[in-house]
């Protein structure tokens, strides 16, 4: 047995190892190197064999993979394939990194293959792959490049950029919110993401709210509560939920969306609507917990302040009634009305001239800006004021603001301009009052506006309800009429409130309309009439008849129909219209009964057929019997004639049966109405029954009063009757009891319980309330000066009488309270009278103590002229005497002595003050003082003539 030494065995193993390295190096270098040469010679098949052989011998074949990568990037190679080249170069790089250093050096020496060469080839494949993707230029191509080449390729970011751009463009071409959503989910890092998100939000908002309904906007907010279009949705919810303009609608929005950017506007609209019908200070009580409560509380307080303009250094400020200048002088122009009236409105209007423009500012009474407008081509201003007409206060918080060119925009006092998008300017606008059912709650419901002579309608928040396409829009409670080409169409408010994107169906066929109460409307064509109910249903069909009256209790309509009647007279054919009446509707069925004549008023109806009358009490559903004749005396009294008797029916359902004949003579019946100098709301009525020389009186409730023999009777209110018998007159009450003997030639001139008596060219009087009789002794009719009011038992009636050509005042005891020494007596109040002597007036103290001397009774003398001015709960006199003006209280106290050239009361009600002026000719200066209601000086200033012109009230 052959035995080897250990040294020999080690050498053998070493030789074997070197042999292996040689084989590897040879295989790693020789075949790929030869393959590369063959590739250069375009002997691709041979090169491929060499490389396949090399790859089959060892797994680490960086050179072979490299050569394969070169082969696949040779454009002359039939199997040119960049992806294969890229796969081989990645294998080559991987193998190279795992190859031993000695092999790497051999590769570098034999084939010039090193990390640089590998990187260069990889970059080449990156470039070729990107070029291919760029040539295809699709999302999939770039995505393939990105997926295979990863972030190590120089073109990686560019590929992502191009892919994202193509994907975004595809989404933009599709332009649906789903497409943009898919893009954002797939490419969240894309630079187009914000654009996609913006467009997505827009499209999803449009898609989910395309119906334009209130429900669609509410559902959108539920599904997308964080959408940037949330304010838009909230705005539409506010617009749509408040189309009816009800207070509850605004309050509901505020409570549902207390943090919305539109909540302040909703609160302002709610507040101005509320205070148009209620006291402002009750607003927070009735609507507790509203946002902006502090601002509202301050606004409510400020609105009570009455301000007047004051001048300093040619600038206007504003002072309150306590004399405090709350807004310092800084405003160059103010509204002209402020100089004579002060500022009672809830805002201030000032302006600043700028070249040919006026910049108008609306301010709170604290001077805070509410809104600003610019008036183009404004007329020059010289006196510190601008003329009226630029802003018109429509009421309920709305302002009509004049723009350049003469058109107007609508602005709310909250500062918001609210107009339909299609009509930013209008010729004029009018607040449409609400239906009667809401009249106590709302000042208006809609706003109608005119553009180029045509009218449209919008809601308070600018929702276009009716396009401006109509010659007129008129409202009749719940009904609305639209006119086009001279014809009318009828819609109702409900159809406007429920308006969709499509215009309401309109039928322009009527020439005129007329309301019947609140529930019905008669519509007329040239020859036909119909009656529409609140739902626009025809309760009386369109036909050739005339609607006479609605019998509400019977739910029937009295209609008149004209029938052509022809007959021959004197060999001529005569045609004439013969009217007939019938009742339509109700429980009647079949053909209606026709009548030749109809007699009616608000309470009664009588229909005549031949010689018979059918009578209806319109407050009662039952039909009366047939009568020989019916006479409607008034709405309270009707006479129903039978063969031998007459039934008097009264409005209170009372009925009296009276005889019709007295012997051979027919009994006469007459309606009497109580006489009065001024027509009261309801005057007493009486039935006078004349039976020969006997007369009986029955009041309007069917109660018999008195019967007597007299020639005539004249009723007065209340239950007072002047009796005429053989040319002499007296007074009796409702029982026939004599109040004034029948002895006077004339009794009349009724004045609230006072009747004048005339005898022997003298006048006396009878005062019913105290049953006072004063025999005639005066030269003129005695008139009431004053009489007790309410429950004041100490007050007394005073009268104006004349003796010896002069007037004085007497009481009911016929006692003279003043001398008969005056040319005229005018009522001022119960304690002080205005007396005129020799064209001058005096204030006379009527309630002076009996022992007061005459000089004390004359409170103010020498008044050349006077004017009553209202000041809250009392009246005051502005007097003119000695060429100057002053103010006197109701008690005759001089509040402002008559020494001023002008006295102007600024304000009204309980909130006012006086501006008085005095010119000093020696200094050519004006002294202007502001005084409170008691005449105390609040502010004093001296002005030049130029300055005075800036504060001068032309009406003062």
Short mmCIF file of C-alpha atoms in Angstrom, two decimals, residues 19-485:
data_model
loop_
_atom_site.label_atom_id
_atom_site.label_comp_id
_atom_site.label_asym_id
_atom_site.label_seq_id
_atom_site.Cartn_x
_atom_site.Cartn_y
_atom_site.Cartn_z
CA UNK A 19 -6.23 24.53 -10.79
CA UNK A 20 -9.78 25.32 -9.83
CA UNK A 21 -9.01 29.03 -9.69
CA UNK A 22 -7.41 28.81 -13.09
CA UNK A 23 -10.39 27.02 -14.51
CA UNK A 24 -12.76 29.58 -12.98
CA UNK A 25 -10.70 32.48 -14.20
CA UNK A 26 -10.42 30.98 -17.56
CA UNK A 27 -14.10 30.24 -17.71
CA UNK A 28 -14.94 33.68 -16.26
CA UNK A 29 -12.74 35.55 -18.63
CA UNK A 30 -12.14 33.51 -21.70
CA UNK A 31 -15.69 32.74 -22.86
CA UNK A 32 -17.27 36.10 -22.02
CA UNK A 33 -14.31 37.90 -23.51
CA UNK A 34 -14.63 35.84 -26.67
CA UNK A 35 -18.36 36.47 -26.62
CA UNK A 36 -17.80 40.20 -26.44
CA UNK A 37 -15.50 39.99 -29.46
CA UNK A 38 -18.10 37.96 -31.33
CA UNK A 39 -20.74 40.57 -30.42
CA UNK A 40 -18.49 43.22 -31.88
CA UNK A 41 -18.34 41.18 -35.06
CA UNK A 42 -22.15 40.73 -34.88
CA UNK A 43 -21.72 36.96 -34.59
CA UNK A 44 -24.52 36.84 -32.12
CA UNK A 45 -25.34 33.11 -32.25
CA UNK A 46 -21.76 32.10 -31.49
CA UNK A 47 -21.57 34.71 -28.75
CA UNK A 48 -24.77 33.37 -27.26
CA UNK A 49 -23.37 29.79 -27.22
CA UNK A 50 -20.23 30.95 -25.49
CA UNK A 51 -22.23 32.77 -22.85
CA UNK A 52 -24.66 29.92 -22.29
CA UNK A 53 -21.70 27.57 -21.83
CA UNK A 54 -20.09 29.94 -19.37
CA UNK A 55 -23.27 30.29 -17.35
CA UNK A 56 -23.74 26.52 -17.19
CA UNK A 57 -20.37 25.97 -15.53
CA UNK A 58 -20.67 28.29 -12.53
CA UNK A 59 -23.36 30.25 -10.74
CA UNK A 60 -21.11 33.27 -10.26
CA UNK A 61 -20.67 34.58 -13.75
CA UNK A 62 -20.48 38.34 -13.53
CA UNK A 63 -18.64 38.54 -16.87
CA UNK A 64 -21.15 36.34 -18.69
CA UNK A 65 -24.14 38.26 -17.36
CA UNK A 66 -22.38 41.46 -18.26
CA UNK A 67 -21.76 40.22 -21.80
CA UNK A 68 -25.37 39.08 -22.07
CA UNK A 69 -26.49 42.57 -21.00
CA UNK A 70 -24.28 44.03 -23.71
CA UNK A 71 -25.72 41.56 -26.24
CA UNK A 72 -29.33 42.45 -25.40
CA UNK A 73 -28.60 46.14 -25.76
CA UNK A 74 -27.08 45.72 -29.22
CA UNK A 75 -29.71 47.12 -31.56
CA UNK A 76 -28.53 44.84 -34.39
CA UNK A 77 -29.28 41.78 -32.29
CA UNK A 78 -32.55 40.24 -33.42
CA UNK A 79 -33.51 39.51 -29.83
CA UNK A 80 -32.78 43.04 -28.66
CA UNK A 81 -34.49 43.34 -25.30
CA UNK A 82 -33.74 46.05 -22.76
CA UNK A 83 -35.55 44.30 -19.89
CA UNK A 84 -33.38 41.19 -20.43
CA UNK A 85 -30.28 43.36 -20.59
CA UNK A 86 -31.35 45.01 -17.34
CA UNK A 87 -31.94 41.66 -15.64
CA UNK A 88 -28.47 40.40 -16.70
CA UNK A 89 -26.69 43.54 -15.58
CA UNK A 90 -28.34 43.26 -12.20
CA UNK A 91 -27.18 39.61 -12.02
CA UNK A 92 -23.72 40.69 -13.12
CA UNK A 93 -23.54 43.33 -10.41
CA UNK A 94 -24.77 40.86 -7.82
CA UNK A 95 -22.28 38.17 -8.91
CA UNK A 96 -19.46 40.70 -9.05
CA UNK A 97 -20.12 41.77 -5.50
CA UNK A 98 -19.93 38.11 -4.33
CA UNK A 99 -16.83 37.33 -6.40
CA UNK A 100 -13.43 37.15 -4.63
CA UNK A 101 -11.04 40.00 -5.00
CA UNK A 102 -8.50 38.00 -7.03
CA UNK A 103 -11.17 37.12 -9.55
CA UNK A 104 -12.24 40.77 -9.70
CA UNK A 105 -8.64 41.78 -10.51
CA UNK A 106 -8.43 39.14 -13.22
CA UNK A 107 -11.73 40.40 -14.70
CA UNK A 108 -10.45 43.91 -14.64
CA UNK A 109 -7.18 42.93 -16.32
CA UNK A 110 -8.54 40.54 -18.92
CA UNK A 111 -11.90 42.16 -19.75
CA UNK A 112 -11.65 45.63 -18.30
CA UNK A 113 -14.68 44.63 -16.23
CA UNK A 114 -14.99 46.42 -12.97
CA UNK A 115 -17.66 48.19 -10.94
CA UNK A 116 -17.45 51.24 -13.19
CA UNK A 117 -18.10 49.19 -16.31
CA UNK A 118 -21.00 47.44 -14.61
CA UNK A 119 -22.47 50.76 -13.44
CA UNK A 120 -22.06 52.21 -16.91
CA UNK A 121 -23.93 49.28 -18.43
CA UNK A 122 -26.66 49.50 -15.83
CA UNK A 123 -27.06 53.21 -16.51
CA UNK A 124 -27.26 52.41 -20.20
CA UNK A 125 -30.07 49.93 -19.60
CA UNK A 126 -31.81 52.49 -17.36
CA UNK A 127 -31.62 55.04 -20.13
CA UNK A 128 -32.78 52.60 -22.81
CA UNK A 129 -35.67 51.41 -20.63
CA UNK A 130 -36.73 54.96 -19.84
CA UNK A 131 -36.53 55.86 -23.51
CA UNK A 132 -38.83 52.94 -24.32
CA UNK A 133 -41.29 54.02 -21.60
CA UNK A 134 -41.12 57.59 -22.79
CA UNK A 135 -41.81 56.47 -26.34
CA UNK A 136 -44.92 54.58 -25.23
CA UNK A 137 -45.75 57.41 -22.81
CA UNK A 138 -48.44 55.68 -20.82
CA UNK A 139 -49.09 55.29 -17.14
CA UNK A 140 -48.46 51.54 -17.45
CA UNK A 141 -45.15 52.05 -19.30
CA UNK A 142 -43.81 54.45 -16.71
CA UNK A 143 -45.13 52.27 -13.90
CA UNK A 144 -43.30 49.29 -15.43
CA UNK A 145 -40.07 51.26 -15.51
CA UNK A 146 -40.60 52.38 -11.92
CA UNK A 147 -41.36 48.85 -10.73
CA UNK A 148 -38.30 47.28 -12.44
CA UNK A 149 -35.69 49.98 -12.15
CA UNK A 150 -36.48 51.06 -8.61
CA UNK A 151 -35.12 54.22 -7.11
CA UNK A 152 -31.49 53.62 -8.25
CA UNK A 153 -32.25 54.68 -11.82
CA UNK A 154 -31.49 58.34 -12.52
CA UNK A 155 -34.77 58.55 -14.43
CA UNK A 156 -36.82 57.17 -11.51
CA UNK A 157 -38.18 60.52 -10.25
CA UNK A 158 -38.83 61.69 -13.79
CA UNK A 159 -40.73 58.50 -14.52
CA UNK A 160 -42.84 59.04 -11.40
CA UNK A 161 -43.46 62.65 -12.40
CA UNK A 162 -44.52 61.66 -15.92
CA UNK A 163 -46.66 58.80 -14.66
CA UNK A 164 -48.44 61.07 -12.20
CA UNK A 165 -48.94 63.74 -14.82
CA UNK A 166 -50.48 61.20 -17.23
CA UNK A 167 -52.66 59.72 -14.51
CA UNK A 168 -53.84 63.19 -13.46
CA UNK A 169 -54.55 64.10 -17.08
CA UNK A 170 -56.59 60.94 -17.45
CA UNK A 171 -58.56 61.84 -14.34
CA UNK A 172 -59.03 65.35 -15.66
CA UNK A 173 -60.27 63.99 -19.00
CA UNK A 174 -62.79 61.82 -17.17
CA UNK A 175 -63.51 64.70 -14.78
CA UNK A 176 -65.53 62.76 -12.26
CA UNK A 177 -65.06 62.83 -8.53
CA UNK A 178 -64.54 59.04 -8.65
CA UNK A 179 -61.62 59.47 -11.07
CA UNK A 180 -59.95 62.07 -8.87
CA UNK A 181 -60.57 59.97 -5.78
CA UNK A 182 -58.86 56.96 -7.45
CA UNK A 183 -55.92 59.17 -8.46
CA UNK A 184 -55.46 60.48 -4.92
CA UNK A 185 -55.65 56.99 -3.41
CA UNK A 186 -53.16 55.58 -5.97
CA UNK A 187 -50.70 58.49 -6.02
CA UNK A 188 -50.90 60.22 -2.63
CA UNK A 189 -47.43 61.78 -3.09
CA UNK A 190 -48.14 63.28 -6.52
CA UNK A 191 -47.58 66.99 -6.93
CA UNK A 192 -51.01 67.07 -8.59
CA UNK A 193 -52.63 65.78 -5.40
CA UNK A 194 -53.79 69.26 -4.23
CA UNK A 195 -55.25 69.95 -7.67
CA UNK A 196 -56.96 66.59 -7.72
CA UNK A 197 -58.26 67.11 -4.21
CA UNK A 198 -59.60 70.53 -5.08
CA UNK A 199 -61.32 69.23 -8.18
CA UNK A 200 -62.58 66.18 -6.30
CA UNK A 201 -64.14 68.39 -3.65
CA UNK A 202 -65.75 70.55 -6.31
CA UNK A 203 -67.16 67.63 -8.29
CA UNK A 204 -68.38 65.65 -5.31
CA UNK A 205 -70.13 68.79 -4.06
CA UNK A 206 -71.75 69.33 -7.44
CA UNK A 207 -72.72 65.69 -7.85
CA UNK A 208 -74.19 65.26 -4.40
CA UNK A 209 -76.10 68.55 -4.54
CA UNK A 210 -77.05 68.66 -8.22
CA UNK A 211 -80.70 68.37 -7.28
CA UNK A 212 -80.42 71.75 -5.59
CA UNK A 213 -82.77 70.65 -2.86
CA UNK A 214 -82.50 71.39 0.83
CA UNK A 215 -82.26 67.66 1.51
CA UNK A 216 -79.36 67.22 -0.93
CA UNK A 217 -77.28 69.87 0.86
CA UNK A 218 -78.06 68.38 4.26
CA UNK A 219 -77.09 64.89 3.04
CA UNK A 220 -73.85 66.28 1.62
CA UNK A 221 -72.84 67.68 4.99
CA UNK A 222 -73.62 64.37 6.67
CA UNK A 223 -71.46 62.48 4.16
CA UNK A 224 -68.65 65.06 3.87
CA UNK A 225 -68.60 67.08 7.11
CA UNK A 226 -65.01 68.28 6.57
CA UNK A 227 -65.41 69.31 2.94
CA UNK A 228 -64.04 72.74 2.02
CA UNK A 229 -67.45 73.23 0.41
CA UNK A 230 -69.13 73.06 3.78
CA UNK A 231 -69.62 76.86 3.84
CA UNK A 232 -71.20 76.64 0.38
CA UNK A 233 -73.57 73.91 1.54
CA UNK A 234 -74.42 75.86 4.69
CA UNK A 235 -75.10 78.96 2.60
CA UNK A 236 -77.52 77.04 0.39
CA UNK A 237 -79.18 75.48 3.43
CA UNK A 238 -79.66 78.99 4.82
CA UNK A 239 -81.05 80.23 1.49
CA UNK A 240 -83.40 77.31 0.92
CA UNK A 241 -84.60 76.84 4.48
CA UNK A 242 -85.53 80.52 4.81
CA UNK A 243 -87.30 81.09 1.50
CA UNK A 244 -90.54 81.51 3.46
CA UNK A 245 -88.80 84.28 5.44
CA UNK A 246 -90.27 83.09 8.74
CA UNK A 247 -88.59 83.95 12.01
CA UNK A 248 -88.59 80.29 13.02
CA UNK A 249 -86.66 79.35 9.87
CA UNK A 250 -83.77 81.71 10.63
CA UNK A 251 -83.72 80.68 14.28
CA UNK A 252 -83.60 76.98 13.29
CA UNK A 253 -80.57 77.57 11.04
CA UNK A 254 -78.74 79.50 13.75
CA UNK A 255 -79.28 76.73 16.27
CA UNK A 256 -78.27 74.00 13.80
CA UNK A 257 -75.14 75.81 12.56
CA UNK A 258 -74.00 78.10 15.39
CA UNK A 259 -70.39 78.24 14.11
CA UNK A 260 -71.12 78.72 10.41
CA UNK A 261 -69.67 81.74 8.67
CA UNK A 262 -73.26 82.52 7.60
CA UNK A 263 -74.71 82.48 11.10
CA UNK A 264 -74.09 86.17 11.71
CA UNK A 265 -76.12 87.06 8.61
CA UNK A 266 -78.92 84.74 9.73
CA UNK A 267 -78.96 86.34 13.18
CA UNK A 268 -79.04 89.84 11.65
CA UNK A 269 -81.90 88.96 9.33
CA UNK A 270 -83.77 87.37 12.21
CA UNK A 271 -83.24 90.41 14.40
CA UNK A 272 -84.37 92.97 11.82
CA UNK A 273 -87.41 90.88 10.92
CA UNK A 274 -88.30 90.59 14.58
CA UNK A 275 -87.97 94.24 15.48
CA UNK A 276 -90.15 95.30 12.52
CA UNK A 277 -93.10 93.82 14.43
CA UNK A 278 -91.89 93.59 18.05
CA UNK A 279 -89.95 95.57 20.61
CA UNK A 280 -86.18 95.11 20.05
CA UNK A 281 -85.46 94.72 23.76
CA UNK A 282 -87.58 91.54 23.82
CA UNK A 283 -85.53 89.83 21.12
CA UNK A 284 -83.01 88.07 23.35
CA UNK A 285 -85.82 87.07 25.70
CA UNK A 286 -87.74 85.41 22.87
CA UNK A 287 -84.61 83.92 21.28
CA UNK A 288 -82.27 83.02 24.16
CA UNK A 289 -78.88 81.41 23.64
CA UNK A 290 -78.19 82.85 20.20
CA UNK A 291 -74.60 83.46 19.03
CA UNK A 292 -73.42 87.08 19.01
CA UNK A 293 -75.71 87.85 21.96
CA UNK A 294 -73.30 90.48 23.30
CA UNK A 295 -73.19 92.27 19.94
CA UNK A 296 -76.96 92.15 19.73
CA UNK A 297 -77.35 93.48 23.24
CA UNK A 298 -75.05 96.37 22.39
CA UNK A 299 -76.90 97.03 19.11
CA UNK A 300 -80.25 97.08 20.90
CA UNK A 301 -78.88 99.58 23.41
CA UNK A 302 -77.34 101.76 20.70
CA UNK A 303 -80.52 101.90 18.65
CA UNK A 304 -82.25 103.74 21.48
CA UNK A 305 -79.71 106.54 21.27
CA UNK A 306 -80.90 109.62 19.42
CA UNK A 307 -78.06 111.57 17.83
CA UNK A 308 -77.79 115.01 16.28
CA UNK A 309 -74.97 116.29 14.09
CA UNK A 310 -72.64 118.92 15.55
CA UNK A 311 -69.99 120.89 13.68
CA UNK A 312 -66.37 121.52 14.57
CA UNK A 313 -63.68 122.73 12.16
CA UNK A 314 -65.87 121.92 9.15
CA UNK A 315 -66.30 118.32 10.25
CA UNK A 316 -69.42 116.66 11.63
CA UNK A 317 -69.66 114.71 14.84
CA UNK A 318 -72.70 113.34 16.63
CA UNK A 319 -74.08 114.21 20.07
CA UNK A 320 -76.66 112.29 22.14
CA UNK A 321 -79.52 113.76 24.17
CA UNK A 322 -77.36 114.02 27.28
CA UNK A 323 -74.98 116.40 25.50
CA UNK A 324 -72.18 113.84 25.12
CA UNK A 325 -70.40 113.90 21.76
CA UNK A 326 -70.32 110.14 21.23
CA UNK A 327 -68.73 110.39 17.77
CA UNK A 328 -66.07 113.10 17.51
CA UNK A 329 -66.13 115.43 14.49
CA UNK A 330 -64.38 113.59 11.68
CA UNK A 331 -66.97 113.24 8.91
CA UNK A 332 -66.90 115.73 6.02
CA UNK A 333 -70.44 114.97 4.73
CA UNK A 334 -73.67 113.77 6.35
CA UNK A 335 -77.19 113.09 5.08
CA UNK A 336 -79.11 116.36 4.64
CA UNK A 337 -82.07 115.03 6.66
CA UNK A 338 -79.91 114.79 9.78
CA UNK A 339 -79.71 118.58 10.09
CA UNK A 340 -83.49 118.90 10.58
CA UNK A 341 -84.45 115.51 11.99
CA UNK A 342 -81.42 114.12 13.80
CA UNK A 343 -80.58 110.42 13.60
CA UNK A 344 -83.38 108.17 14.81
CA UNK A 345 -82.52 105.28 12.48
CA UNK A 346 -80.40 102.33 13.56
CA UNK A 347 -77.42 103.38 11.43
CA UNK A 348 -75.45 106.48 10.43
CA UNK A 349 -74.88 107.55 6.84
CA UNK A 350 -71.81 109.68 6.15
CA UNK A 351 -69.70 110.28 3.06
CA UNK A 352 -66.25 111.35 1.88
CA UNK A 353 -65.75 113.29 -1.39
CA UNK A 354 -63.01 111.92 -3.66
CA UNK A 355 -62.65 113.72 -6.98
CA UNK A 356 -65.89 112.95 -8.82
CA UNK A 357 -66.84 110.19 -6.43
CA UNK A 358 -68.54 110.02 -3.09
CA UNK A 359 -67.49 107.20 -0.80
CA UNK A 360 -70.49 106.46 1.38
CA UNK A 361 -70.14 104.74 4.74
CA UNK A 362 -72.84 103.13 6.83
CA UNK A 363 -71.85 103.11 10.49
CA UNK A 364 -73.23 101.89 13.76
CA UNK A 365 -73.99 104.56 16.31
CA UNK A 366 -70.61 103.72 17.83
CA UNK A 367 -68.93 104.61 14.55
CA UNK A 368 -68.13 101.03 13.53
CA UNK A 369 -68.16 100.35 9.79
CA UNK A 370 -71.13 98.38 8.51
CA UNK A 371 -70.70 98.85 4.77
CA UNK A 372 -69.07 101.16 2.23
CA UNK A 373 -70.22 102.10 -1.28
CA UNK A 374 -68.78 104.34 -3.97
CA UNK A 375 -71.02 106.69 -5.94
CA UNK A 376 -69.57 107.43 -9.37
CA UNK A 377 -70.00 110.82 -11.08
CA UNK A 378 -71.44 112.32 -7.91
CA UNK A 379 -72.73 115.90 -8.13
CA UNK A 380 -70.55 118.54 -6.44
CA UNK A 381 -71.23 119.05 -2.74
CA UNK A 382 -70.91 122.53 -1.29
CA UNK A 383 -72.96 122.65 1.93
CA UNK A 384 -71.61 119.66 3.83
CA UNK A 385 -74.52 117.36 3.03
CA UNK A 386 -75.35 115.00 0.24
CA UNK A 387 -78.88 114.87 -1.21
CA UNK A 388 -81.35 112.08 -0.51
CA UNK A 389 -81.92 109.29 -2.98
CA UNK A 390 -78.60 107.48 -2.84
CA UNK A 391 -79.85 105.10 -0.16
CA UNK A 392 -83.53 104.30 0.38
CA UNK A 393 -84.55 102.52 3.55
CA UNK A 394 -87.05 99.88 2.44
CA UNK A 395 -87.72 98.69 5.97
CA UNK A 396 -86.99 95.45 7.85
CA UNK A 397 -83.23 96.08 7.53
CA UNK A 398 -83.13 96.49 3.72
CA UNK A 399 -81.46 99.34 1.87
CA UNK A 400 -81.84 100.16 -1.81
CA UNK A 401 -78.45 101.59 -2.84
CA UNK A 402 -78.15 103.70 -5.97
CA UNK A 403 -75.25 102.77 -8.24
CA UNK A 404 -73.52 104.44 -11.17
CA UNK A 405 -75.87 104.52 -14.14
CA UNK A 406 -78.95 104.90 -11.98
CA UNK A 407 -79.55 101.27 -11.09
CA UNK A 408 -79.74 99.91 -7.56
CA UNK A 409 -78.39 97.06 -5.51
CA UNK A 410 -79.96 95.61 -2.40
CA UNK A 411 -77.97 95.66 0.81
CA UNK A 412 -78.86 94.65 4.30
CA UNK A 413 -78.01 96.86 7.23
CA UNK A 414 -75.76 94.05 8.39
CA UNK A 415 -73.48 95.05 5.48
CA UNK A 416 -74.21 92.20 3.07
CA UNK A 417 -75.07 92.82 -0.55
CA UNK A 418 -77.75 90.30 -1.45
CA UNK A 419 -78.75 90.01 -5.09
CA UNK A 420 -79.43 87.14 -7.51
CA UNK A 421 -76.19 86.19 -9.28
CA UNK A 422 -77.73 86.91 -12.70
CA UNK A 423 -78.99 90.35 -11.65
CA UNK A 424 -76.39 92.29 -9.64
CA UNK A 425 -78.26 95.56 -10.31
CA UNK A 426 -81.96 96.40 -10.64
CA UNK A 427 -84.09 99.40 -11.58
CA UNK A 428 -86.05 99.23 -8.34
CA UNK A 429 -87.18 96.76 -5.68
CA UNK A 430 -90.21 96.43 -3.40
CA UNK A 431 -90.84 94.33 -0.30
CA UNK A 432 -93.80 92.01 -0.86
CA UNK A 433 -96.06 91.90 2.21
CA UNK A 434 -96.84 88.49 3.69
CA UNK A 435 -100.26 86.82 3.51
CA UNK A 436 -102.77 87.95 6.11
CA UNK A 437 -102.09 84.88 8.22
CA UNK A 438 -98.50 86.08 8.80
CA UNK A 439 -99.11 89.82 8.82
CA UNK A 440 -98.70 90.12 12.59
CA UNK A 441 -95.39 88.25 12.50
CA UNK A 442 -93.61 89.40 9.35
CA UNK A 443 -93.15 92.77 7.66
CA UNK A 444 -92.61 91.12 4.27
CA UNK A 445 -92.15 87.69 2.67
CA UNK A 446 -90.50 88.16 -0.74
CA UNK A 447 -88.75 90.92 -2.67
CA UNK A 448 -89.91 91.78 -6.15
CA UNK A 449 -87.59 93.72 -8.42
CA UNK A 450 -87.63 95.38 -11.82
CA UNK A 451 -85.02 95.05 -14.58
CA UNK A 452 -85.52 96.80 -17.95
CA UNK A 453 -89.22 97.24 -17.28
CA UNK A 454 -89.87 93.62 -16.33
CA UNK A 455 -90.51 92.26 -12.86
CA UNK A 456 -89.12 89.24 -11.07
CA UNK A 457 -89.08 87.96 -7.50
CA UNK A 458 -86.39 86.75 -5.14
CA UNK A 459 -86.10 85.56 -1.58
CA UNK A 460 -84.50 87.57 1.21
CA UNK A 461 -81.17 85.86 0.53
CA UNK A 462 -81.16 86.39 -3.22
CA UNK A 463 -82.64 83.10 -4.41
CA UNK A 464 -84.25 83.80 -7.75
CA UNK A 465 -87.87 82.72 -7.38
CA UNK A 466 -89.23 84.28 -10.58
CA UNK A 467 -87.16 85.51 -13.50
CA UNK A 468 -87.71 89.20 -14.36
CA UNK A 469 -89.95 88.39 -17.31
CA UNK A 470 -93.29 89.87 -16.32
CA UNK A 471 -94.88 93.24 -16.95
CA UNK A 472 -96.27 93.22 -13.42
CA UNK A 473 -96.39 91.02 -10.33
CA UNK A 474 -99.26 91.61 -7.92
CA UNK A 475 -100.16 89.80 -4.73
CA UNK A 476 -103.65 89.09 -3.39
CA UNK A 477 -103.04 87.45 -0.04
CA UNK A 478 -101.93 83.90 -0.98
CA UNK A 479 -102.44 84.49 -4.72
CA UNK A 480 -99.83 85.99 -7.06
CA UNK A 481 -100.64 87.26 -10.55
CA UNK A 482 -98.07 87.55 -13.33
CA UNK A 483 -98.68 89.69 -16.39
CA UNK A 484 -97.24 89.06 -19.83
CA UNK A 485 -98.41 90.61 -23.10
#
